[in-house]
């Protein structure tokens, strides 16, 4: 079974790859998925995991903006 650490590590690798390859759509999808997982964590009272997913979503959003410039 996947752990939150594994999911976040995977997302971070995908963000790095998306940045290198300029895949804006992939970054947008990661941002959305991280946001959904953040809300799930918040809904279950897991503030630490919610914050970690919030950071992943923000990282992806920031890179999308960077690629748009």
mmCIF file of C-alpha atoms in Angstrom:
data_model
loop_
_atom_site.group_PDB
_atom_site.id
_atom_site.type_symbol
_atom_site.label_atom_id
_atom_site.label_comp_id
_atom_site.label_asym_id
_atom_site.label_seq_id
_atom_site.Cartn_x
_atom_site.Cartn_y
_atom_site.Cartn_z
ATOM 1 C CA UNK A 1 0.000 0.000 0.000
ATOM 2 C CA UNK A 2 1.271 3.482 -0.868
ATOM 3 C CA UNK A 3 2.220 5.883 1.863
ATOM 4 C CA UNK A 4 1.822 9.644 1.835
ATOM 5 C CA UNK A 5 5.615 9.944 1.677
ATOM 6 C CA UNK A 6 5.694 7.801 -1.468
ATOM 7 C CA UNK A 7 2.876 9.761 -3.110
ATOM 8 C CA UNK A 8 4.555 13.090 -2.400
ATOM 9 C CA UNK A 9 7.938 11.810 -3.578
ATOM 10 C CA UNK A 10 6.340 10.628 -6.815
ATOM 11 C CA UNK A 11 4.609 13.971 -7.339
ATOM 12 C CA UNK A 12 7.856 15.842 -6.706
ATOM 13 C CA UNK A 13 9.672 13.695 -9.274
ATOM 14 C CA UNK A 14 6.892 14.327 -11.789
ATOM 15 C CA UNK A 15 7.046 18.066 -11.099
ATOM 16 C CA UNK A 16 10.793 18.063 -11.743
ATOM 17 C CA UNK A 17 10.321 16.106 -14.963
ATOM 18 C CA UNK A 18 7.465 18.365 -16.028
ATOM 19 C CA UNK A 19 9.663 21.392 -15.509
ATOM 20 C CA UNK A 20 12.500 19.929 -17.559
ATOM 21 C CA UNK A 21 10.190 18.972 -20.397
ATOM 22 C CA UNK A 22 7.930 22.026 -20.179
ATOM 23 C CA UNK A 23 4.801 19.929 -19.627
ATOM 24 C CA UNK A 24 2.348 22.559 -18.366
ATOM 25 C CA UNK A 25 -0.650 20.229 -18.545
ATOM 26 C CA UNK A 26 1.105 17.625 -16.418
ATOM 27 C CA UNK A 27 1.945 20.285 -13.843
ATOM 28 C CA UNK A 28 -1.687 21.414 -13.819
ATOM 29 C CA UNK A 29 -2.869 17.854 -13.204
ATOM 30 C CA UNK A 30 -0.396 17.389 -10.366
ATOM 31 C CA UNK A 31 -1.565 20.644 -8.810
ATOM 32 C CA UNK A 32 -5.179 19.466 -9.005
ATOM 33 C CA UNK A 33 -4.389 16.029 -7.557
ATOM 34 C CA UNK A 34 -2.361 17.528 -4.707
ATOM 35 C CA UNK A 35 -5.244 19.884 -3.985
ATOM 36 C CA UNK A 36 -7.715 17.005 -3.822
ATOM 37 C CA UNK A 37 -5.438 15.042 -1.493
ATOM 38 C CA UNK A 38 -4.937 18.159 0.626
ATOM 39 C CA UNK A 39 -8.694 18.508 1.065
ATOM 40 C CA UNK A 40 -9.003 14.822 1.929
ATOM 41 C CA UNK A 41 -6.314 15.183 4.580
ATOM 42 C CA UNK A 42 -7.973 18.309 5.967
ATOM 43 C CA UNK A 43 -11.325 16.529 6.064
ATOM 44 C CA UNK A 44 -9.784 13.789 8.156
ATOM 45 C CA UNK A 45 -8.025 16.151 10.537
ATOM 46 C CA UNK A 46 -4.512 15.422 9.254
ATOM 47 C CA UNK A 47 -3.069 18.938 9.238
ATOM 48 C CA UNK A 48 0.510 17.805 8.620
ATOM 49 C CA UNK A 49 -0.343 15.849 5.469
ATOM 50 C CA UNK A 50 -2.629 18.641 4.280
ATOM 51 C CA UNK A 51 0.242 21.103 4.586
ATOM 52 C CA UNK A 52 2.591 18.809 2.691
ATOM 53 C CA UNK A 53 0.109 18.442 -0.174
ATOM 54 C CA UNK A 54 -0.482 22.212 -0.121
ATOM 55 C CA UNK A 55 3.247 22.733 -0.646
ATOM 56 C CA UNK A 56 3.312 20.283 -3.564
ATOM 57 C CA UNK A 57 0.339 22.041 -5.171
ATOM 58 C CA UNK A 58 2.032 25.423 -4.716
ATOM 59 C CA UNK A 59 5.295 24.128 -6.167
ATOM 60 C CA UNK A 60 3.469 22.891 -9.235
ATOM 61 C CA UNK A 61 1.542 26.164 -9.610
ATOM 62 C CA UNK A 62 4.720 28.205 -9.317
ATOM 63 C CA UNK A 63 6.415 26.175 -12.026
ATOM 64 C CA UNK A 64 3.414 26.613 -14.307
ATOM 65 C CA UNK A 65 3.746 30.371 -13.894
ATOM 66 C CA UNK A 66 7.481 30.140 -14.519
ATOM 67 C CA UNK A 67 6.894 28.255 -17.770
ATOM 68 C CA UNK A 68 4.302 30.801 -18.891
ATOM 69 C CA UNK A 69 6.849 33.632 -18.720
#
